[in-house]
PDB file of C-alpha atoms in Angstrom:
ATOM      1  CA  MET A   1       0.052  -0.025  -0.150  1.00  0.00           C
ATOM      2  CA  THR A   2       1.424   3.520  -1.010  1.00  0.00           C
ATOM      3  CA  LEU A   3       0.351   7.079  -0.847  1.00  0.00           C
ATOM      4  CA  HIS A   4       2.100   9.760  -2.817  1.00  0.00           C
ATOM      5  CA  LEU A   5       2.494  13.073  -0.949  1.00  0.00           C
ATOM      6  CA  GLY A   6       2.287  16.707  -2.194  1.00  0.00           C
ATOM      7  CA  TYR A   7       2.007  20.149  -0.688  1.00  0.00           C
ATOM      8  CA  GLY A   8       0.082  22.959  -1.611  1.00  0.00           C
ATOM      9  CA  THR A   9       1.244  26.082  -3.315  1.00  0.00           C
ATOM     10  CA  ASN A  10      -0.995  27.916  -1.401  1.00  0.00           C
ATOM     11  CA  GLY A  11       0.717  27.358   1.646  1.00  0.00           C
ATOM     12  CA  LEU A  12       3.865  28.550  -0.179  1.00  0.00           C
ATOM     13  CA  THR A  13       2.946  32.188  -1.312  1.00  0.00           C
ATOM     14  CA  ASP A  14       6.071  33.468   0.172  1.00  0.00           C
ATOM     15  CA  LEU A  15       8.032  31.461  -2.227  1.00  0.00           C
ATOM     16  CA  ARG A  16       9.049  32.148  -5.937  1.00  0.00           C
ATOM     17  CA  LEU A  17       7.226  29.295  -7.392  1.00  0.00           C
ATOM     18  CA  ASP A  18      10.424  27.842  -8.686  1.00  0.00           C
ATOM     19  CA  ASP A  19      11.887  27.954  -5.050  1.00  0.00           C
ATOM     20  CA  ALA A  20       8.653  26.240  -3.793  1.00  0.00           C
ATOM     21  CA  LEU A  21       9.208  23.387  -6.197  1.00  0.00           C
ATOM     22  CA  GLY A  22      12.367  23.076  -5.326  1.00  0.00           C
ATOM     23  CA  LEU A  23      12.068  22.841  -1.994  1.00  0.00           C
ATOM     24  CA  LEU A  24       9.271  20.334  -2.082  1.00  0.00           C
ATOM     25  CA  ALA A  25      11.809  17.929  -3.997  1.00  0.00           C
ATOM     26  CA  ASP A  26      14.531  18.282  -1.727  1.00  0.00           C
ATOM     27  CA  LEU A  27      11.943  17.205   1.131  1.00  0.00           C
ATOM     28  CA  GLY A  28      10.831  14.558  -0.936  1.00  0.00           C
ATOM     29  CA  TYR A  29       7.356  14.981  -1.732  1.00  0.00           C
ATOM     30  CA  ALA A  30       6.301  13.062  -4.575  1.00  0.00           C
ATOM     31  CA  GLY A  31       4.258  16.400  -6.001  1.00  0.00           C
ATOM     32  CA  VAL A  32       2.312  19.633  -5.541  1.00  0.00           C
ATOM     33  CA  GLY A  33      -1.054  20.904  -5.116  1.00  0.00           C
ATOM     34  CA  LEU A  34      -0.479  23.777  -7.735  1.00  0.00           C
ATOM     35  CA  THR A  35      -3.138  26.941  -6.820  1.00  0.00           C
ATOM     36  CA  LEU A  36      -3.190  29.261  -9.891  1.00  0.00           C
ATOM     37  CA  ASP A  37      -2.758  32.570  -8.730  1.00  0.00           C
ATOM     38  CA  HIS A  38      -0.889  36.039  -9.283  1.00  0.00           C
ATOM     39  CA  MET A  39       2.311  34.935  -7.934  1.00  0.00           C
ATOM     40  CA  HIS A  40       2.218  31.091  -8.934  1.00  0.00           C
ATOM     41  CA  LEU A  41       1.350  30.608 -12.608  1.00  0.00           C
ATOM     42  CA  ASP A  42      -1.262  33.565 -12.897  1.00  0.00           C
ATOM     43  CA  PRO A  43      -4.221  31.992 -15.197  1.00  0.00           C
ATOM     44  CA  LEU A  44      -5.474  35.292 -16.259  1.00  0.00           C
ATOM     45  CA  ALA A  45      -1.747  37.360 -17.169  1.00  0.00           C
ATOM     46  CA  PRO A  46      -0.044  37.157 -20.921  1.00  0.00           C
ATOM     47  CA  ASP A  47       1.903  34.224 -22.164  1.00  0.00           C
ATOM     48  CA  LEU A  48       0.144  31.610 -20.024  1.00  0.00           C
ATOM     49  CA  THR A  49       0.872  28.811 -22.439  1.00  0.00           C
ATOM     50  CA  GLU A  50       4.677  29.722 -22.621  1.00  0.00           C
ATOM     51  CA  ARG A  51       4.872  29.942 -18.702  1.00  0.00           C
ATOM     52  CA  THR A  52       2.808  26.719 -18.285  1.00  0.00           C
ATOM     53  CA  ARG A  53       5.397  24.870 -20.470  1.00  0.00           C
ATOM     54  CA  ARG A  54       8.297  26.248 -18.450  1.00  0.00           C
ATOM     55  CA  VAL A  55       6.166  25.027 -15.319  1.00  0.00           C
ATOM     56  CA  GLY A  56       6.096  21.801 -16.603  1.00  0.00           C
ATOM     57  CA  HIS A  57       9.697  21.436 -17.708  1.00  0.00           C
ATOM     58  CA  ARG A  58      10.554  22.257 -13.969  1.00  0.00           C
ATOM     59  CA  LEU A  59       8.224  19.703 -12.382  1.00  0.00           C
ATOM     60  CA  ALA A  60       9.347  16.989 -14.888  1.00  0.00           C
ATOM     61  CA  SER A  61      13.043  17.915 -14.085  1.00  0.00           C
ATOM     62  CA  LEU A  62      12.250  17.683 -10.142  1.00  0.00           C
ATOM     63  CA  GLY A  63      10.154  14.338 -10.641  1.00  0.00           C
ATOM     64  CA  LEU A  64       7.098  16.128  -9.485  1.00  0.00           C
ATOM     65  CA  ARG A  65       3.628  15.379 -10.345  1.00  0.00           C
ATOM     66  CA  VAL A  66       0.730  18.013 -10.109  1.00  0.00           C
ATOM     67  CA  THR A  67      -2.690  18.417  -9.333  1.00  0.00           C
ATOM     68  CA  VAL A  68      -3.849  22.134 -10.389  1.00  0.00           C
ATOM     69  CA  GLU A  69      -6.035  23.974  -7.580  1.00  0.00           C
ATOM     70  CA  THR A  70      -8.433  26.483  -8.118  1.00  0.00           C
ATOM     71  CA  GLY A  71      -9.118  27.826  -4.927  1.00  0.00           C
ATOM     72  CA  ALA A  72      -7.099  31.460  -5.275  1.00  0.00           C
ATOM     73  CA  ARG A  73      -8.936  33.845  -3.099  1.00  0.00           C
ATOM     74  CA  TYR A  74      -8.942  37.258  -4.998  1.00  0.00           C
ATOM     75  CA  VAL A  75      -7.584  35.854  -8.796  1.00  0.00           C
ATOM     76  CA  LEU A  76     -11.138  37.085 -10.473  1.00  0.00           C
ATOM     77  CA  ASP A  77     -12.158  40.152  -8.094  1.00  0.00           C
ATOM     78  CA  PRO A  78      -9.834  42.089  -6.058  1.00  0.00           C
ATOM     79  CA  ARG A  79     -12.595  42.918  -3.271  1.00  0.00           C
ATOM     80  CA  ARG A  80     -14.547  39.553  -3.135  1.00  0.00           C
ATOM     81  CA  LYS A  81     -12.836  36.285  -1.789  1.00  0.00           C
ATOM     82  CA  HIS A  82     -13.663  33.391  -4.313  1.00  0.00           C
ATOM     83  CA  GLY A  83     -15.891  35.537  -6.292  1.00  0.00           C
ATOM     84  CA  PRO A  84     -17.304  35.490  -8.633  1.00  0.00           C
ATOM     85  CA  SER A  85     -18.595  32.077  -8.251  1.00  0.00           C
ATOM     86  CA  LEU A  86     -20.471  28.894  -9.821  1.00  0.00           C
ATOM     87  CA  LEU A  87     -23.507  30.433  -8.024  1.00  0.00           C
ATOM     88  CA  ASP A  88     -23.121  34.127  -8.856  1.00  0.00           C
ATOM     89  CA  PRO A  89     -26.478  35.747  -9.675  1.00  0.00           C
ATOM     90  CA  ASP A  90     -24.884  37.698 -12.555  1.00  0.00           C
ATOM     91  CA  PRO A  91     -24.906  34.974 -15.749  1.00  0.00           C
ATOM     92  CA  GLU A  92     -21.606  37.053 -17.015  1.00  0.00           C
ATOM     93  CA  ALA A  93     -19.719  36.813 -13.314  1.00  0.00           C
ATOM     94  CA  ARG A  94     -20.974  33.016 -13.202  1.00  0.00           C
ATOM     95  CA  ALA A  95     -19.302  32.513 -16.780  1.00  0.00           C
ATOM     96  CA  ALA A  96     -15.999  34.343 -15.641  1.00  0.00           C
ATOM     97  CA  ARG A  97     -15.653  31.391 -13.005  1.00  0.00           C
ATOM     98  CA  THR A  98     -16.504  28.622 -15.736  1.00  0.00           C
ATOM     99  CA  ALA A  99     -13.969  30.225 -18.330  1.00  0.00           C
ATOM    100  CA  LEU A 100     -11.193  30.315 -15.542  1.00  0.00           C
ATOM    101  CA  LEU A 101     -11.958  26.482 -14.793  1.00  0.00           C
ATOM    102  CA  VAL A 102     -11.965  25.552 -18.305  1.00  0.00           C
ATOM    103  CA  ARG A 103      -8.679  27.589 -18.392  1.00  0.00           C
ATOM    104  CA  ALA A 104      -7.511  25.398 -15.840  1.00  0.00           C
ATOM    105  CA  VAL A 105      -8.328  22.360 -17.618  1.00  0.00           C
ATOM    106  CA  GLY A 106      -5.935  23.402 -20.778  1.00  0.00           C
ATOM    107  CA  VAL A 107      -3.339  23.966 -18.402  1.00  0.00           C
ATOM    108  CA  ALA A 108      -3.644  20.511 -16.356  1.00  0.00           C
ATOM    109  CA  ALA A 109      -3.733  19.226 -19.606  1.00  0.00           C
ATOM    110  CA  GLU A 110      -0.414  20.534 -20.983  1.00  0.00           C
ATOM    111  CA  LEU A 111       1.215  19.630 -17.397  1.00  0.00           C
ATOM    112  CA  GLY A 112      -0.187  16.392 -17.307  1.00  0.00           C
ATOM    113  CA  ALA A 113      -1.849  17.016 -13.865  1.00  0.00           C
ATOM    114  CA  HIS A 114      -3.951  13.956 -12.448  1.00  0.00           C
ATOM    115  CA  ALA A 115      -6.852  16.040 -11.896  1.00  0.00           C
ATOM    116  CA  VAL A 116      -8.487  19.728 -11.455  1.00  0.00           C
ATOM    117  CA  HIS A 117      -9.964  20.902  -8.307  1.00  0.00           C
ATOM    118  CA  CYS A 118     -13.060  23.018  -7.799  1.00  0.00           C
ATOM    119  CA  PHE A 119     -15.601  23.750  -5.253  1.00  0.00           C
ATOM    120  CA  SER A 120     -19.332  25.372  -5.222  1.00  0.00           C
ATOM    121  CA  GLY A 121     -19.267  28.767  -3.669  1.00  0.00           C
ATOM    122  CA  ILE A 122     -21.360  29.883  -1.222  1.00  0.00           C
ATOM    123  CA  THR A 123     -24.947  30.439  -1.933  1.00  0.00           C
ATOM    124  CA  PRO A 124     -25.664  34.000  -2.317  1.00  0.00           C
ATOM    125  CA  PRO A 125     -28.687  35.431   0.225  1.00  0.00           C
ATOM    126  CA  GLY A 126     -31.665  35.151  -1.033  1.00  0.00           C
ATOM    127  CA  THR A 127     -30.937  32.547  -3.287  1.00  0.00           C
ATOM    128  CA  ALA A 128     -33.776  29.396  -3.266  1.00  0.00           C
ATOM    129  CA  PRO A 129     -31.691  26.109  -2.992  1.00  0.00           C
ATOM    130  CA  GLU A 130     -33.383  24.745  -6.552  1.00  0.00           C
ATOM    131  CA  THR A 131     -32.024  27.829  -8.022  1.00  0.00           C
ATOM    132  CA  ALA A 132     -28.786  27.616  -6.618  1.00  0.00           C
ATOM    133  CA  TRP A 133     -28.408  24.032  -7.717  1.00  0.00           C
ATOM    134  CA  LYS A 134     -29.665  24.820 -11.201  1.00  0.00           C
ATOM    135  CA  ARG A 135     -27.057  27.506 -11.606  1.00  0.00           C
ATOM    136  CA  LEU A 136     -24.405  24.908 -10.504  1.00  0.00           C
ATOM    137  CA  THR A 137     -25.156  22.056 -12.591  1.00  0.00           C
ATOM    138  CA  GLU A 138     -25.380  24.984 -15.697  1.00  0.00           C
ATOM    139  CA  ALA A 139     -22.253  26.637 -15.115  1.00  0.00           C
ATOM    140  CA  ILE A 140     -20.173  23.412 -14.371  1.00  0.00           C
ATOM    141  CA  THR A 141     -21.214  21.780 -17.477  1.00  0.00           C
ATOM    142  CA  PRO A 142     -18.842  23.465 -19.893  1.00  0.00           C
ATOM    143  CA  VAL A 143     -15.915  22.342 -17.412  1.00  0.00           C
ATOM    144  CA  LEU A 144     -17.040  18.821 -17.498  1.00  0.00           C
ATOM    145  CA  ASP A 145     -17.016  19.002 -21.392  1.00  0.00           C
ATOM    146  CA  ALA A 146     -13.303  20.262 -21.352  1.00  0.00           C
ATOM    147  CA  ALA A 147     -12.495  17.365 -18.688  1.00  0.00           C
ATOM    148  CA  ASP A 148     -14.042  14.736 -21.339  1.00  0.00           C
ATOM    149  CA  ARG A 149     -12.072  16.364 -24.054  1.00  0.00           C
ATOM    150  CA  THR A 150      -8.528  16.247 -22.407  1.00  0.00           C
ATOM    151  CA  GLY A 151      -8.997  13.504 -19.909  1.00  0.00           C
ATOM    152  CA  ILE A 152      -8.663  15.125 -16.852  1.00  0.00           C
ATOM    153  CA  PRO A 153     -11.340  15.017 -14.572  1.00  0.00           C
ATOM    154  CA  LEU A 154     -12.664  17.585 -12.179  1.00  0.00           C
ATOM    155  CA  ALA A 155     -12.325  17.016  -8.845  1.00  0.00           C
ATOM    156  CA  ILE A 156     -14.928  19.050  -6.451  1.00  0.00           C
ATOM    157  CA  GLU A 157     -14.658  19.762  -3.139  1.00  0.00           C
ATOM    158  CA  PRO A 158     -17.266  19.544  -0.164  1.00  0.00           C
ATOM    159  CA  GLU A 159     -16.486  22.815   1.196  1.00  0.00           C
ATOM    160  CA  PRO A 160     -17.974  23.983   4.888  1.00  0.00           C
ATOM    161  CA  GLY A 161     -20.476  26.807   4.404  1.00  0.00           C
ATOM    162  CA  HIS A 162     -20.463  26.425   0.295  1.00  0.00           C
ATOM    163  CA  LEU A 163     -23.673  24.612  -0.953  1.00  0.00           C
ATOM    164  CA  LEU A 164     -21.557  21.658  -1.993  1.00  0.00           C
ATOM    165  CA  ALA A 165     -20.913  21.172   1.653  1.00  0.00           C
ATOM    166  CA  THR A 166     -20.651  17.917   2.349  1.00  0.00           C
ATOM    167  CA  LEU A 167     -20.483  14.190   0.860  1.00  0.00           C
ATOM    168  CA  ALA A 168     -24.256  13.892   0.583  1.00  0.00           C
ATOM    169  CA  ASP A 169     -23.969  17.298  -1.522  1.00  0.00           C
ATOM    170  CA  PHE A 170     -21.828  15.759  -3.566  1.00  0.00           C
ATOM    171  CA  HIS A 171     -23.849  12.561  -4.620  1.00  0.00           C
ATOM    172  CA  HIS A 172     -26.694  14.907  -5.149  1.00  0.00           C
ATOM    173  CA  LEU A 173     -25.027  16.932  -7.553  1.00  0.00           C
ATOM    174  CA  ARG A 174     -23.881  13.547  -9.371  1.00  0.00           C
ATOM    175  CA  GLY A 175     -27.297  12.881  -9.679  1.00  0.00           C
ATOM    176  CA  LEU A 176     -28.513  16.164 -11.269  1.00  0.00           C
ATOM    177  CA  LEU A 177     -25.471  15.859 -13.869  1.00  0.00           C
ATOM    178  CA  GLY A 178     -26.356  12.286 -14.564  1.00  0.00           C
ATOM    179  CA  ASP A 179     -23.269  10.777 -13.022  1.00  0.00           C
ATOM    180  CA  PRO A 180     -20.640  12.358 -15.818  1.00  0.00           C
ATOM    181  CA  PRO A 181     -17.676  10.107 -15.625  1.00  0.00           C
ATOM    182  CA  SER A 182     -15.367  13.239 -15.711  1.00  0.00           C
ATOM    183  CA  LEU A 183     -16.757  14.225 -12.258  1.00  0.00           C
ATOM    184  CA  GLY A 184     -14.988  13.249  -9.243  1.00  0.00           C
ATOM    185  CA  LEU A 185     -14.357  14.141  -5.869  1.00  0.00           C
ATOM    186  CA  THR A 186     -11.733  15.971  -3.683  1.00  0.00           C
ATOM    187  CA  LEU A 187     -11.729  14.930  -0.285  1.00  0.00           C
ATOM    188  CA  ASP A 188     -10.402  17.140   2.560  1.00  0.00           C
ATOM    189  CA  ILE A 189      -9.740  15.243   5.396  1.00  0.00           C
ATOM    190  CA  GLY A 190     -10.115  17.905   7.843  1.00  0.00           C
ATOM    191  CA  HIS A 191     -13.652  19.024   6.522  1.00  0.00           C
ATOM    192  CA  CYS A 192     -14.941  15.438   7.396  1.00  0.00           C
ATOM    193  CA  GLN A 193     -13.455  15.847  10.969  1.00  0.00           C
ATOM    194  CA  CYS A 194     -15.543  19.222  10.913  1.00  0.00           C
ATOM    195  CA  LEU A 195     -18.859  18.063   9.698  1.00  0.00           C
ATOM    196  CA  GLU A 196     -19.372  14.973   8.400  1.00  0.00           C
ATOM    197  CA  GLU A 197     -21.293  12.344  10.675  1.00  0.00           C
ATOM    198  CA  ALA A 198     -19.143   9.693   9.860  1.00  0.00           C
ATOM    199  CA  THR A 199     -15.286   9.241  10.716  1.00  0.00           C
ATOM    200  CA  PRO A 200     -12.347  10.506   8.373  1.00  0.00           C
ATOM    201  CA  ALA A 201     -11.492   7.287   7.976  1.00  0.00           C
ATOM    202  CA  GLN A 202     -15.068   6.094   6.719  1.00  0.00           C
ATOM    203  CA  CYS A 203     -15.664   9.178   4.751  1.00  0.00           C
ATOM    204  CA  VAL A 204     -12.269   7.741   2.977  1.00  0.00           C
ATOM    205  CA  ARG A 205     -13.805   4.106   2.483  1.00  0.00           C
ATOM    206  CA  ASP A 206     -17.400   5.489   1.388  1.00  0.00           C
ATOM    207  CA  SER A 207     -15.804   8.055  -1.147  1.00  0.00           C
ATOM    208  CA  ALA A 208     -13.323   5.524  -2.399  1.00  0.00           C
ATOM    209  CA  PRO A 209     -14.908   5.022  -6.115  1.00  0.00           C
ATOM    210  CA  TRP A 210     -14.950   8.809  -6.823  1.00  0.00           C
ATOM    211  CA  LEU A 211     -11.666  10.033  -5.320  1.00  0.00           C
ATOM    212  CA  ARG A 212      -9.782  11.870  -7.739  1.00  0.00           C
ATOM    213  CA  HIS A 213      -7.826  14.218  -5.354  1.00  0.00           C
ATOM    214  CA  VAL A 214      -7.192  14.411  -1.833  1.00  0.00           C
ATOM    215  CA  GLN A 215      -6.282  16.970   0.942  1.00  0.00           C
ATOM    216  CA  ILE A 216      -5.130  16.661   4.174  1.00  0.00           C
ATOM    217  CA  GLU A 217      -4.516  18.773   7.568  1.00  0.00           C
ATOM    218  CA  ASP A 218      -5.440  18.587  10.961  1.00  0.00           C
ATOM    219  CA  MET A 219      -8.853  20.152  12.118  1.00  0.00           C
ATOM    220  CA  ARG A 220     -11.277  20.383  15.000  1.00  0.00           C
ATOM    221  CA  ARG A 221     -14.978  19.213  15.145  1.00  0.00           C
ATOM    222  CA  GLY A 222     -17.187  22.128  14.186  1.00  0.00           C
ATOM    223  CA  VAL A 223     -14.334  24.589  13.476  1.00  0.00           C
ATOM    224  CA  HIS A 224     -13.383  25.309   9.792  1.00  0.00           C
ATOM    225  CA  GLU A 225      -9.784  26.256  10.404  1.00  0.00           C
ATOM    226  CA  HIS A 226      -7.060  24.153   8.680  1.00  0.00           C
ATOM    227  CA  LEU A 227      -4.197  23.451  11.410  1.00  0.00           C
ATOM    228  CA  PRO A 228      -1.002  21.656  11.247  1.00  0.00           C
ATOM    229  CA  PHE A 229      -0.652  18.071  12.123  1.00  0.00           C
ATOM    230  CA  GLY A 230      -0.756  17.647  15.900  1.00  0.00           C
ATOM    231  CA  ASP A 231      -2.703  20.786  16.790  1.00  0.00           C
ATOM    232  CA  GLY A 232      -6.081  19.382  16.179  1.00  0.00           C
ATOM    233  CA  GLU A 233      -8.405  15.998  16.886  1.00  0.00           C
ATOM    234  CA  ILE A 234      -8.056  13.843  13.705  1.00  0.00           C
ATOM    235  CA  ASP A 235      -6.114  10.271  14.357  1.00  0.00           C
ATOM    236  CA  PHE A 236      -4.398   9.932  11.419  1.00  0.00           C
ATOM    237  CA  PRO A 237      -2.760   6.530  11.188  1.00  0.00           C
ATOM    238  CA  PRO A 238      -6.447   5.050  10.605  1.00  0.00           C
ATOM    239  CA  VAL A 239      -7.071   7.521   7.890  1.00  0.00           C
ATOM    240  CA  LEU A 240      -4.125   7.174   5.368  1.00  0.00           C
ATOM    241  CA  ALA A 241      -4.430   3.434   5.971  1.00  0.00           C
ATOM    242  CA  ALA A 242      -8.064   3.659   4.598  1.00  0.00           C
ATOM    243  CA  LEU A 243      -6.834   6.169   1.804  1.00  0.00           C
ATOM    244  CA  ALA A 244      -4.451   3.395   0.997  1.00  0.00           C
ATOM    245  CA  ALA A 245      -6.208   0.515   1.168  1.00  0.00           C
ATOM    246  CA  THR A 246      -8.769   1.959  -1.415  1.00  0.00           C
ATOM    247  CA  GLY A 247      -5.785   1.945  -3.860  1.00  0.00           C
ATOM    248  CA  TYR A 248      -5.796   5.797  -4.594  1.00  0.00           C
ATOM    249  CA  GLN A 249      -3.160   6.848  -6.663  1.00  0.00           C
ATOM    250  CA  GLY A 250      -3.408  10.423  -6.917  1.00  0.00           C
ATOM    251  CA  LEU A 251      -1.873  13.030  -4.701  1.00  0.00           C
ATOM    252  CA  THR A 252      -2.705  13.515  -0.980  1.00  0.00           C
ATOM    253  CA  VAL A 253      -1.792  17.332  -0.781  1.00  0.00           C
ATOM    254  CA  VAL A 254      -1.369  18.717   2.459  1.00  0.00           C
ATOM    255  CA  GLU A 255      -3.984  22.132   2.783  1.00  0.00           C
ATOM    256  CA  LEU A 256      -2.449  24.991   4.822  1.00  0.00           C
ATOM    257  CA  PRO A 257      -3.127  28.040   2.978  1.00  0.00           C
ATOM    258  CA  ARG A 258      -3.117  30.400   6.062  1.00  0.00           C
ATOM    259  CA  HIS A 259       0.410  29.482   7.052  1.00  0.00           C
ATOM    260  CA  SER A 260       2.315  30.850   4.274  1.00  0.00           C
ATOM    261  CA  HIS A 261       4.653  32.771   6.520  1.00  0.00           C
ATOM    262  CA  ALA A 262       5.914  29.453   7.978  1.00  0.00           C
ATOM    263  CA  GLY A 263       5.534  27.577   4.740  1.00  0.00           C
ATOM    264  CA  PRO A 264       8.912  25.941   4.246  1.00  0.00           C
ATOM    265  CA  GLU A 265       9.343  24.616   8.055  1.00  0.00           C
ATOM    266  CA  LEU A 266       5.517  23.530   8.151  1.00  0.00           C
ATOM    267  CA  ALA A 267       6.344  21.116   4.606  1.00  0.00           C
ATOM    268  CA  ARG A 268       9.332  19.587   6.264  1.00  0.00           C
ATOM    269  CA  THR A 269       7.388  18.795   9.906  1.00  0.00           C
ATOM    270  CA  SER A 270       4.375  17.507   7.722  1.00  0.00           C
ATOM    271  CA  ILE A 271       6.040  15.247   5.507  1.00  0.00           C
ATOM    272  CA  ASP A 272       8.010  14.214   8.623  1.00  0.00           C
ATOM    273  CA  PHE A 273       4.364  13.730  10.682  1.00  0.00           C
ATOM    274  CA  LEU A 274       2.915  12.279   8.015  1.00  0.00           C
ATOM    275  CA  ARG A 275       5.476   9.431   7.141  1.00  0.00           C
ATOM    276  CA  ASN A 276       5.789   8.980  11.010  1.00  0.00           C
ATOM    277  CA  ALA A 277       1.980   8.124  10.671  1.00  0.00           C
ATOM    278  CA  MET A 278       2.285   5.993   7.703  1.00  0.00           C
ATOM    279  CA  THR A 279       4.902   3.674   9.265  1.00  0.00           C
ATOM    280  CA  ARG A 280       2.775   3.425  12.011  1.00  0.00           C
ATOM    281  CA  GLY A 281       0.214   2.193   9.546  1.00  0.00           C
ATOM    282  CA  ALA A 282       2.421  -0.171   7.552  1.00  0.00           C
ATOM    283  CA  ILE A 283       2.261   2.357   4.523  1.00  0.00           C
ATOM    284  CA  GLY A 284       5.012   3.499   1.823  1.00  0.00           C
ATOM    285  CA  THR A 285       5.353   6.426  -0.046  1.00  0.00           C
ATOM    286  CA  ARG A 286       6.877   6.929  -3.002  1.00  0.00           C
ATOM    287  CA  LYS A 287       9.528   9.749  -2.818  1.00  0.00           C
ATOM    288  CA  GLY A 288      12.496  10.533  -0.672  1.00  0.00           C
ATOM    289  CA  GLY A 289      13.768   7.085   0.527  1.00  0.00           C
ATOM    290  CA  ALA A 290      11.017   6.357   2.503  1.00  0.00           C
ATOM    291  CA  PRO A 291       9.831   2.652   2.385  1.00  0.00           C
ATOM    292  CA  CYS A 292       7.532   1.679   0.044  1.00  0.00           C
TER     293      CYS A 292
END
């Protein structure tokens, strides 16, 4: 049983992207969760194709795999966090988010990424649930079409406070869309601890057929705060053992977006923590000299 560990660039925003990738390779990570943002492969700046090609060469030279993540806070609107979303009341605003995600699929295809991550967004005030779900299905359909064309799955993340907040919501969306093969799941282990009724390990087992991307950090019940390992309540060896047992071969990416000020040190302590937890669970890794 093996896992492929990665670290999210949204937790390394104080580093240049080349430096961040070099750091992760030196620490022994197998890959990176690359958030498209103004400081790391800006998806809206000129010459995206050439810049993406250079990043691809850098990843290949370091032996790093990649998932493309789309959770940049202000990449589309400098005044609204994560705005506009796929649920925005303004059709043109929704279209801007859709276009960004389609572009992200193109970047992912160029990089050979194993998935593109996204989320639904928060339901706007005064919006009926059926309206919000209708907007989501319509806005995400062109992204799924792009995913079909490229063979890069779209992995939507249940996010606390969003329309699509739980695993049950993910399955509701699958049903509304007719269960398209290009739609998969980003499972955030901390979010499972935060609000799912099942344990994180059981969430992993229940989600296995749809897992396309995994994010991991510590968290406490009922509090949506991404914490360094050991600062929350999660018992990680059973979670990691459950994940390895599914046969999941994508990246398991450390997600600490509010800790960039300590990013290099946390990248080091995080991989040490996860390796220790995997040793206790008799799980191997694919990078950095750890046993497989």
